[in-house]
DNA sequence: GGGATGGTGC
DNA sequence: CACCGCACCATCCCA
């Protein structure tokens, strides 16, 4: 083979150039191999060029073969997978890139078959590229007026808090500086025990919570931090990120970052928009649909817990989901022997925390911290939990060794692979961490598979049904759509069906649909 | 520029 | 004693 490049920028007759490119890219008989197909779509689509017969994307291949190598630069991949010693060719960098891409593809395809990640590649990662592209291009409409008003409100509140903090501290200082806050703690003779890794006084949230029981100042610091965080990260940042052409915010969905197969979102990250606090919810209300549309949010209900039931085959948990029970309530009754309504209320709270914690292999320490139980009580709770969910216990105990036997590899249900070399590390702490990551992968990784499959199914179903809803975001277990008002009902049905039937596992998948005039009110 | 610290989400 | 999985991003502060 040979490689060449086309200097589009230096071309006098742009129209003729586009036409030439179009003939090649539109032609479904000419198979294309890319490095970063989503980027190619961003470049080609505005020129009116379709990318047909996308056969391979070496960036995705490299990610699926090793999701934890941070660097996917083409030359780095070349060094790792090609025999030839590569030197960056400054003269012919573009031709070289094309050449390396094709060579890599030939190397990586057989490796993918060997490692059995070809299925997740062909069925999920490669076909989802245009769906992700469409989401990025669609963007999310934001009411900047709501944000501007919020900014003023927050500013006034931050100023008020700052003055009150100065009063209590006895002097002025930079409230945003943990180091200076630490100095204040010393001056006020607060009993501060926890230190950071670098020996400084810790001013983290749990330290502040502790101190807040006795003092006013830390309470105000907590409030100040919340507001400063929300204002700085979201309210004041978003207006400048609104695209001048579209008037919308266009995030980037990264497909090759998370080791578990999740997407990540940057510039801005729309996957961590606040929801917990009242101020946070007010920010969510700034995310709105276009005129004539409503927002539709579709959430998988407890997808990771359902997957826990599926992969562990725990009979109690399977049964519970099959009967569509409230799993936290079931746990409260079965594990914590809740009987009366009052008991149930409190024990359900703890049960919920344990259920969520279990996916991360929560220990007595972590559970105690989250529930307010003592370490001793937390230990007992975990024991009781495993006594009820024996299949879960067995799975937790056996998976790390199974993974070691498989060559320090764990997989999601669709065959997505995660390498965990530290499963065999002699350092106990690193090994323990790898074991937690191993246990988490079947849940988080499989959930990623399912949501991605769902995105493909929904995309196809909307096209098939000639519906005009646009998918505008994915937030791990949630899909957000902008839907024309007169199609809301049918779209809801189609989306729910496509998501719930995305894959067949041993428990039903349940999707909750919400509608609203902003992202907050659309949350089911 | 980058580590340390802290804080949002699922 | 030790921190519980996956991300992104802000500010501070020293280099």
Coordinates of C-alpha atoms in Angstrom, one line a residue, chain A:
Chain A
X1 CA 0.0 0.0 0.0
X2 CA 0.9 3.6 -0.2
X3 CA -0.2 6.8 1.6
X4 CA -0.8 10.3 0.5
X5 CA -2.5 13.4 1.8
X6 CA -4.6 16.1 0.4
X7 CA -3.9 19.7 1.3
X8 CA -7.5 20.9 1.6
X9 CA -6.6 24.2 3.3
X10 CA -4.2 25.2 0.5
X11 CA -6.7 24.4 -2.2
X12 CA -7.9 27.2 -4.5
X13 CA -11.1 25.7 -5.7
X14 CA -12.9 24.5 -2.5
X15 CA -16.0 23.3 -4.2
X16 CA -14.0 21.0 -6.6
X17 CA -12.0 19.8 -3.6
X18 CA -15.1 18.9 -1.6
X19 CA -16.5 17.1 -4.6
X20 CA -13.4 15.0 -4.9
X21 CA -13.5 14.1 -1.2
X22 CA -17.1 13.4 -1.4
X23 CA -16.7 10.8 -4.1
X24 CA -14.4 8.8 -2.0
X25 CA -16.1 9.2 1.4
X26 CA -19.7 8.8 0.1
X27 CA -18.8 5.6 -1.7
X28 CA -20.0 2.7 0.3
X29 CA -17.8 0.3 -1.6
X30 CA -14.6 2.0 -0.4
X31 CA -14.0 0.9 3.2
X32 CA -12.6 3.5 5.5
X33 CA -10.2 3.1 8.4
X34 CA -10.0 6.1 10.7
X35 CA -8.2 7.3 13.8
X36 CA -11.0 8.9 15.7
X37 CA -14.1 8.6 13.5
X38 CA -16.2 11.0 15.6
X39 CA -13.7 13.8 14.9
X40 CA -13.8 12.9 11.2
X41 CA -17.6 13.3 11.3
X42 CA -17.2 16.7 12.9
X43 CA -14.9 17.7 10.1
X44 CA -16.8 16.1 7.2
X45 CA -20.4 16.7 8.0
X46 CA -20.4 20.5 7.9
X47 CA -18.9 20.2 4.4
X48 CA -21.9 18.1 3.3
X49 CA -19.7 14.9 3.1
X50 CA -21.1 11.6 4.3
X51 CA -18.8 9.0 5.8
X52 CA -20.0 5.7 4.4
X53 CA -18.5 2.3 5.0
X54 CA -16.7 3.1 8.2
X55 CA -14.9 -0.2 8.7
X56 CA -12.6 0.5 11.6
X57 CA -11.4 3.1 14.1
X58 CA -8.0 2.3 15.5
X59 CA -8.5 4.7 18.4
X60 CA -11.5 2.6 19.6
X61 CA -9.5 -0.6 18.9
X62 CA -6.6 0.5 21.0
X63 CA -9.0 1.5 23.8
X64 CA -10.8 -1.8 23.9
X65 CA -7.5 -3.7 24.0
X66 CA -6.2 -1.5 26.8
X67 CA -8.6 0.9 28.4
X68 CA -6.1 2.1 31.0
X69 CA -3.3 3.3 28.7
X70 CA -3.8 7.0 29.1
X71 CA -2.1 7.9 25.8
X72 CA -3.7 7.0 22.5
X73 CA -1.5 9.3 20.3
X74 CA -1.2 7.7 16.9
X75 CA 2.6 7.7 17.1
X76 CA 2.5 6.1 20.5
X77 CA 0.2 3.4 19.3
X78 CA 2.6 2.9 16.4
X79 CA 5.5 2.4 18.8
X80 CA 3.5 -0.1 20.9
X81 CA 2.0 -2.2 18.1
X82 CA 4.2 -1.8 15.0
X83 CA 7.6 -3.3 14.5
X84 CA 9.1 -0.4 12.7
X85 CA 10.8 2.2 14.7
X86 CA 8.8 5.3 14.1
X87 CA 10.2 8.7 13.8
X88 CA 7.8 11.6 13.5
X89 CA 7.9 12.7 9.9
X90 CA 7.6 16.5 9.9
X91 CA 7.4 16.8 6.2
X92 CA 4.8 14.2 5.5
X93 CA 3.1 14.0 8.9
X94 CA -0.3 13.5 7.4
X95 CA 0.7 10.8 4.9
X96 CA 2.5 9.1 7.7
X97 CA -0.6 9.3 9.9
X98 CA -2.7 7.6 7.2
X99 CA 0.0 5.0 6.8
X100 CA 0.3 4.2 10.5
X101 CA -3.5 4.1 10.8
X102 CA -3.9 1.4 8.2
X103 CA -1.0 -0.6 9.5
X104 CA -2.3 -0.4 13.1
X105 CA -5.7 -1.6 11.9
X106 CA -4.1 -4.7 10.4
X107 CA -2.3 -5.4 13.7
X108 CA -5.2 -4.7 16.0
X109 CA -8.0 -6.6 14.4
X110 CA -6.5 -10.0 15.0
X111 CA -5.6 -9.0 18.5
X112 CA -9.2 -8.0 19.2
X113 CA -10.4 -11.4 18.0
X114 CA -7.8 -13.1 20.3
X115 CA -8.9 -11.1 23.3
X116 CA -12.6 -11.5 22.4
X117 CA -13.4 -7.8 22.3
X118 CA -14.4 -7.8 18.7
X119 CA -18.0 -8.3 19.6
X120 CA -18.3 -5.2 21.8
X121 CA -16.3 -3.4 19.1
X122 CA -18.5 -4.4 16.2
X123 CA -21.9 -4.4 18.0
X124 CA -21.4 -1.3 20.3
X125 CA -18.4 0.9 20.1
X126 CA -18.1 1.4 16.4
X127 CA -21.8 1.8 15.6
X128 CA -22.3 4.2 18.5
X129 CA -19.8 6.7 17.1
X130 CA -22.4 8.5 14.8
X131 CA -24.9 8.5 17.7
X132 CA -22.4 10.3 19.9
X133 CA -21.6 12.6 17.1
X134 CA -25.3 13.5 16.7
X135 CA -25.6 14.2 20.4
X136 CA -22.6 16.5 20.4
X137 CA -23.9 18.3 17.3
X138 CA -27.4 18.6 18.7
X139 CA -26.3 20.3 22.0
X140 CA -28.4 21.3 25.0
X141 CA -30.3 24.6 25.2
X142 CA -29.6 26.7 28.2
X143 CA -31.5 29.6 29.5
X144 CA -28.7 32.0 30.2
X145 CA -31.1 34.5 31.7
X146 CA -31.9 32.0 34.5
X147 CA -28.2 31.6 35.0
X148 CA -27.5 35.3 35.1
X149 CA -30.2 35.8 37.7
X150 CA -28.8 32.9 39.7
X151 CA -25.3 34.3 39.6
X152 CA -26.5 37.6 41.2
X153 CA -28.4 35.8 43.9
X154 CA -25.4 33.5 44.7
X155 CA -23.0 36.4 44.6
X156 CA -25.0 38.3 47.3
X157 CA -25.2 35.2 49.4
X158 CA -21.5 34.5 49.1
X159 CA -20.7 38.1 50.1
X160 CA -22.9 37.8 53.1
X161 CA -21.3 34.5 54.1
X162 CA -17.8 35.9 53.6
X163 CA -18.5 38.8 56.0
X164 CA -20.0 36.6 58.6
X165 CA -17.0 34.3 58.3
X166 CA -14.6 37.2 58.8
X167 CA -16.5 38.2 61.9
X168 CA -16.2 34.7 63.4
X169 CA -12.6 34.3 62.3
X170 CA -11.6 37.6 63.9
X171 CA -9.9 38.7 60.7
X172 CA -10.1 38.6 56.9
X173 CA -8.5 35.8 54.9
X174 CA -9.0 33.9 51.6
X175 CA -12.0 31.7 52.4
X176 CA -11.2 29.7 49.3
X177 CA -7.7 28.7 50.5
X178 CA -7.6 25.5 52.5
X179 CA -4.2 26.5 53.8
X180 CA -5.4 29.8 55.2
X181 CA -8.5 28.2 56.6
X182 CA -6.3 25.8 58.4
X183 CA -4.4 28.7 60.0
X184 CA -7.7 30.1 61.2
X185 CA -8.6 26.8 62.8
X186 CA -5.4 26.9 64.7
X187 CA -5.9 30.5 65.8
X188 CA -9.3 29.6 67.1
X189 CA -8.0 26.6 68.9
X190 CA -10.3 24.2 67.1
X191 CA -9.4 20.6 67.9
X192 CA -8.1 19.6 64.5
X193 CA -6.7 16.1 64.3
X194 CA -6.9 15.1 60.7
X195 CA -4.0 16.1 58.4
X196 CA -3.6 15.9 54.7
X197 CA -1.0 13.8 53.1
X198 CA 1.3 16.7 53.0
X199 CA 0.9 17.3 56.8
X200 CA -1.4 20.3 56.6
X201 CA -4.6 20.7 58.5
X202 CA -7.4 19.0 56.6
X203 CA -10.4 21.2 55.9
X204 CA -12.3 18.6 54.0
X205 CA -16.1 18.2 54.2
X206 CA -16.1 15.5 56.9
X207 CA -13.8 17.6 59.1
X208 CA -16.0 20.6 58.6
X209 CA -19.1 18.5 59.4
X210 CA -17.5 17.3 62.6
X211 CA -16.5 20.8 63.7
X212 CA -19.9 22.2 62.7
X213 CA -21.5 20.4 65.6
X214 CA -19.7 22.7 68.0
X215 CA -18.9 25.8 66.0
X216 CA -20.7 28.3 63.7
X217 CA -17.7 29.1 61.4
X218 CA -17.3 25.6 59.8
X219 CA -21.1 25.6 59.1
X220 CA -20.7 28.8 57.2
X221 CA -17.6 27.5 55.4
X222 CA -19.7 24.6 54.2
X223 CA -22.4 26.9 52.8
X224 CA -19.7 29.1 51.2
X225 CA -18.0 26.2 49.6
X226 CA -21.2 24.9 48.1
X227 CA -22.2 28.2 46.6
X228 CA -18.7 29.1 45.4
X229 CA -18.4 25.7 43.8
X230 CA -21.8 25.8 42.0
X231 CA -21.3 29.4 40.9
X232 CA -17.7 29.0 39.7
X233 CA -18.1 25.6 38.0
X234 CA -21.5 25.9 36.5
X235 CA -23.4 29.2 36.7
X236 CA -20.6 31.5 35.6
X237 CA -18.9 29.0 33.3
X238 CA -21.8 28.0 31.1
X239 CA -22.7 31.3 29.3
X240 CA -19.3 31.5 27.7
X241 CA -19.7 27.9 26.5
X242 CA -22.9 28.6 24.6
X243 CA -22.1 28.2 20.9
X244 CA -22.6 31.4 19.0
X245 CA -24.1 29.7 15.9
X246 CA -26.5 27.3 17.6
X247 CA -27.1 29.1 20.9
X248 CA -26.7 25.8 22.6
X249 CA -24.0 24.0 24.8
X250 CA -22.2 21.3 22.9
X251 CA -20.3 18.9 25.2
X252 CA -17.8 16.4 24.0
X253 CA -18.5 12.8 24.9
X254 CA -15.3 10.9 25.3
X255 CA -15.4 7.3 24.4
X256 CA -11.9 6.2 25.3
X257 CA -11.4 7.6 28.8
X258 CA -13.1 5.4 31.5
X259 CA -11.6 2.0 32.2
X260 CA -15.1 0.5 32.7
X261 CA -16.5 1.6 29.4
X262 CA -18.5 4.5 30.6
X263 CA -18.6 7.7 28.5
X264 CA -17.1 10.9 30.0
X265 CA -18.2 14.4 29.2
X266 CA -16.0 17.4 28.9
X267 CA -16.0 21.1 27.9
X268 CA -18.3 21.3 29.7
X269 CA -18.9 18.1 31.8
X270 CA -22.7 17.8 31.5
X271 CA -22.6 14.5 33.5
X272 CA -22.1 16.2 36.8
X273 CA -24.7 18.9 36.8
X274 CA -25.9 19.4 40.4
X275 CA -29.2 17.9 41.7
X276 CA -28.8 17.3 45.4
X277 CA -29.1 20.7 46.9
X278 CA -31.8 23.4 46.2
X279 CA -29.3 25.7 44.5
X280 CA -28.1 22.7 42.4
X281 CA -31.7 22.0 41.3
X282 CA -32.0 25.7 40.3
X283 CA -29.1 25.2 38.0
X284 CA -30.7 22.2 36.4
X285 CA -33.8 24.3 35.7
X286 CA -31.7 26.4 33.3
X287 CA -31.4 23.4 31.0
X288 CA -34.5 23.7 28.7
X289 CA -36.0 22.4 25.4
X290 CA -36.3 24.4 22.2
X291 CA -39.6 26.1 21.4
X292 CA -42.3 23.6 20.7
X293 CA -40.5 20.8 22.4
X294 CA -40.3 19.2 25.8
X295 CA -37.5 17.4 27.6
X296 CA -37.9 13.7 28.1
X297 CA -35.6 12.0 30.6
X298 CA -35.4 8.2 30.6
X299 CA -33.7 6.6 33.6
X300 CA -32.8 3.0 34.1
X301 CA -34.1 2.1 37.6
X302 CA -31.3 0.6 39.7
X303 CA -29.4 -0.8 36.7
X304 CA -26.3 -1.7 38.6
X305 CA -28.1 -3.5 41.4
X306 CA -30.1 -5.5 38.8
X307 CA -26.8 -6.4 37.2
X308 CA -25.5 -7.4 40.6
X309 CA -28.4 -9.8 40.9
X310 CA -27.8 -11.1 37.3
X311 CA -24.1 -11.6 37.6
X312 CA -24.1 -13.1 41.1
X313 CA -27.3 -15.1 40.4
X314 CA -28.2 -14.4 44.0
X315 CA -31.6 -16.1 44.4
X316 CA -33.0 -13.6 46.9
X317 CA -32.0 -10.6 44.9
X318 CA -33.1 -12.2 41.6
X319 CA -36.5 -13.0 43.1
X320 CA -36.9 -9.5 44.4
X321 CA -36.3 -7.9 41.1
X322 CA -38.4 -10.4 39.2
X323 CA -41.4 -9.5 41.4
X324 CA -40.6 -5.8 40.9
X325 CA -40.2 -5.2 44.6
X326 CA -38.6 -2.1 46.2
X327 CA -35.1 -3.6 46.6
X328 CA -34.2 -1.2 49.5
X329 CA -37.3 -2.1 51.3
X330 CA -36.8 -5.8 50.7
X331 CA -33.2 -5.4 52.1
X332 CA -34.5 -3.5 55.1
X333 CA -36.9 -6.3 55.9
X334 CA -34.7 -9.3 55.1
X335 CA -31.4 -8.0 56.4
X336 CA -32.4 -5.6 59.1
X337 CA -35.6 -7.2 60.2
X338 CA -37.6 -4.1 59.9
X339 CA -41.2 -4.7 60.9
X340 CA -43.1 -1.5 61.9
X341 CA -43.4 1.4 59.5
X342 CA -41.0 3.5 61.6
X343 CA -38.4 0.8 61.6
X344 CA -38.8 0.4 57.9
X345 CA -38.2 4.1 57.3
X346 CA -34.9 4.2 59.1
X347 CA -33.7 0.8 58.1
X348 CA -34.6 1.4 54.4
X349 CA -32.2 4.4 54.5
X350 CA -29.3 2.3 55.7
X351 CA -30.3 -0.5 53.4
X352 CA -30.1 1.9 50.5
X353 CA -26.7 3.0 51.4
X354 CA -25.5 -0.6 51.7
X355 CA -27.1 -1.6 48.4
X356 CA -25.3 1.2 46.6
X357 CA -22.1 0.7 48.6
X358 CA -21.9 -3.0 47.8
X359 CA -21.0 -2.3 44.2
X360 CA -17.8 -0.6 45.5
X361 CA -17.1 -3.3 48.0
X362 CA -17.8 -1.0 50.9
X363 CA -16.1 -1.8 54.2
X364 CA -17.2 -1.2 57.8
X365 CA -15.3 2.1 57.8
X366 CA -17.0 3.5 54.7
X367 CA -20.4 2.3 55.7
X368 CA -20.0 3.8 59.2
X369 CA -19.0 7.1 57.7
X370 CA -22.1 7.2 55.4
X371 CA -24.7 5.9 57.8
X372 CA -23.6 7.4 61.1
X373 CA -23.4 3.9 62.5
X374 CA -20.5 2.9 64.6
X375 CA -17.7 0.8 63.0
X376 CA -18.9 -2.1 65.1
X377 CA -22.5 -1.8 64.0
X378 CA -21.5 -1.3 60.4
X379 CA -19.5 -4.5 60.5
X380 CA -22.5 -6.3 61.8
X381 CA -24.7 -4.8 59.1
X382 CA -22.3 -6.0 56.4
X383 CA -22.3 -9.5 57.9
X384 CA -26.0 -9.6 58.0
X385 CA -26.2 -8.4 54.4
X386 CA -24.0 -11.2 53.2
X387 CA -25.9 -13.7 55.2
X388 CA -29.1 -12.7 53.4
X389 CA -27.5 -12.3 49.9
X390 CA -25.3 -15.4 50.0
X391 CA -24.8 -15.4 46.2
X392 CA -23.5 -11.8 46.4
X393 CA -21.0 -12.9 49.1
X394 CA -19.9 -15.9 47.1
X395 CA -19.4 -13.7 44.0
X396 CA -17.3 -11.1 45.9
X397 CA -15.2 -13.9 47.4
X398 CA -14.6 -15.8 44.2
X399 CA -14.4 -13.2 41.5
X400 CA -10.8 -11.9 42.2
X401 CA -9.4 -15.4 41.9
X402 CA -11.4 -16.1 38.7
X403 CA -10.0 -12.9 37.3
X404 CA -6.5 -13.9 38.2
X405 CA -7.0 -17.3 36.5
X406 CA -8.1 -15.4 33.4
X407 CA -4.8 -13.6 33.3
X408 CA -5.7 -10.6 35.5
X409 CA -8.7 -9.7 33.3
X410 CA -12.3 -9.0 34.2
X411 CA -15.2 -8.6 31.7
X412 CA -18.6 -7.0 31.4
X413 CA -21.5 -9.1 30.3
X414 CA -20.9 -8.1 26.7
X415 CA -17.2 -9.0 26.8
X416 CA -15.7 -5.6 27.4
X417 CA -12.3 -6.3 29.0
X418 CA -10.5 -4.6 31.9
X419 CA -7.0 -5.5 32.6
X420 CA -6.1 -5.5 36.3
X421 CA -2.4 -6.5 36.6
X422 CA -2.4 -5.4 40.3
X423 CA -4.6 -8.4 41.1
X424 CA -1.3 -10.3 41.2
X425 CA 0.6 -7.5 43.0
X426 CA 2.4 -8.5 46.1
X427 CA 1.6 -5.1 47.7
X428 CA -1.5 -5.8 49.7
X429 CA -3.0 -2.4 49.3
X430 CA -2.7 -2.2 45.6
X431 CA -4.0 -5.8 45.3
X432 CA -7.0 -4.9 47.5
X433 CA -7.8 -2.0 45.3
X434 CA -7.6 -4.1 42.2
X435 CA -9.9 -6.6 43.7
X436 CA -12.5 -3.9 44.4
X437 CA -12.1 -2.6 40.9
X438 CA -12.6 -6.2 39.6
X439 CA -15.8 -6.7 41.6
X440 CA -17.1 -3.3 40.4
X441 CA -16.4 -4.0 36.7
X442 CA -19.2 -6.5 36.0
X443 CA -21.7 -3.9 37.3
X444 CA -20.4 -0.6 36.1
X445 CA -19.0 -2.1 32.9
X446 CA -22.1 -4.1 32.0
X447 CA -24.3 -1.1 32.8
X448 CA -22.2 0.9 30.3
X449 CA -22.8 -1.9 27.7
X450 CA -26.5 -1.8 28.2
X451 CA -26.9 1.9 28.1
X452 CA -24.8 2.1 24.9
X453 CA -26.9 -0.7 23.4
X454 CA -30.0 1.2 24.4
X455 CA -28.7 4.3 22.7
X456 CA -28.3 2.3 19.4
X457 CA -31.7 0.7 19.7
X458 CA -33.4 4.0 20.5
X459 CA -31.7 5.7 17.7
X460 CA -32.8 3.0 15.3
X461 CA -36.4 3.0 16.7
X462 CA -36.8 6.7 16.4
X463 CA -35.7 6.6 12.8
X464 CA -37.9 3.6 12.0
X465 CA -41.0 5.3 13.6
X466 CA -40.1 8.6 11.8
X467 CA -40.1 10.4 15.1
X468 CA -38.3 13.7 15.4
X469 CA -37.0 13.5 19.0
X470 CA -33.3 14.2 19.4
X471 CA -31.1 12.4 21.9
X472 CA -29.2 15.2 23.5
X473 CA -27.3 13.6 26.5
X474 CA -26.3 10.4 28.2
X475 CA -25.6 10.5 32.0
X476 CA -24.5 6.9 32.7
X477 CA -28.0 5.5 33.4
X478 CA -30.1 8.3 31.9
X479 CA -30.8 9.4 28.4
X480 CA -32.2 12.9 27.7
X481 CA -34.3 13.8 24.6
X482 CA -35.7 16.9 23.1
X483 CA -39.1 16.0 21.8
X484 CA -41.6 17.9 19.6
X485 CA -44.7 18.4 21.7
X486 CA -47.0 16.5 19.4
X487 CA -44.8 13.4 19.4
X488 CA -44.3 13.2 23.2
X489 CA -46.5 10.3 23.9
X490 CA -45.3 8.0 21.1
X491 CA -41.7 8.9 21.7
X492 CA -42.0 8.0 25.4
X493 CA -43.4 4.6 24.5
X494 CA -40.7 3.9 21.9
X495 CA -37.9 5.1 24.1
X496 CA -39.1 3.0 27.1
X497 CA -39.5 -0.1 25.0
X498 CA -36.2 0.2 23.2
X499 CA -34.3 0.8 26.5
X500 CA -36.0 -2.0 28.5
X501 CA -35.5 -4.5 25.7
X502 CA -31.9 -3.4 25.0
X503 CA -30.6 -6.8 26.3
X504 CA -32.1 -9.9 27.8
X505 CA -30.8 -10.7 31.3
X506 CA -32.2 -12.7 34.2
X507 CA -34.0 -9.7 35.7
X508 CA -36.3 -7.3 34.1
X509 CA -34.9 -3.9 33.2
X510 CA -37.1 -1.0 34.2
X511 CA -37.0 2.5 32.7
X512 CA -38.7 5.5 34.2
X513 CA -39.8 8.3 31.9
X514 CA -40.2 11.9 32.9
X515 CA -41.3 14.9 31.0
X516 CA -40.8 18.6 31.7
X517 CA -40.0 22.1 30.5
X518 CA -36.6 21.9 32.1
X519 CA -34.2 19.2 33.0
X520 CA -35.1 19.3 36.7
X521 CA -38.8 18.8 36.2
X522 CA -38.2 16.1 33.6
X523 CA -36.4 13.9 36.1
X524 CA -38.8 11.0 36.9

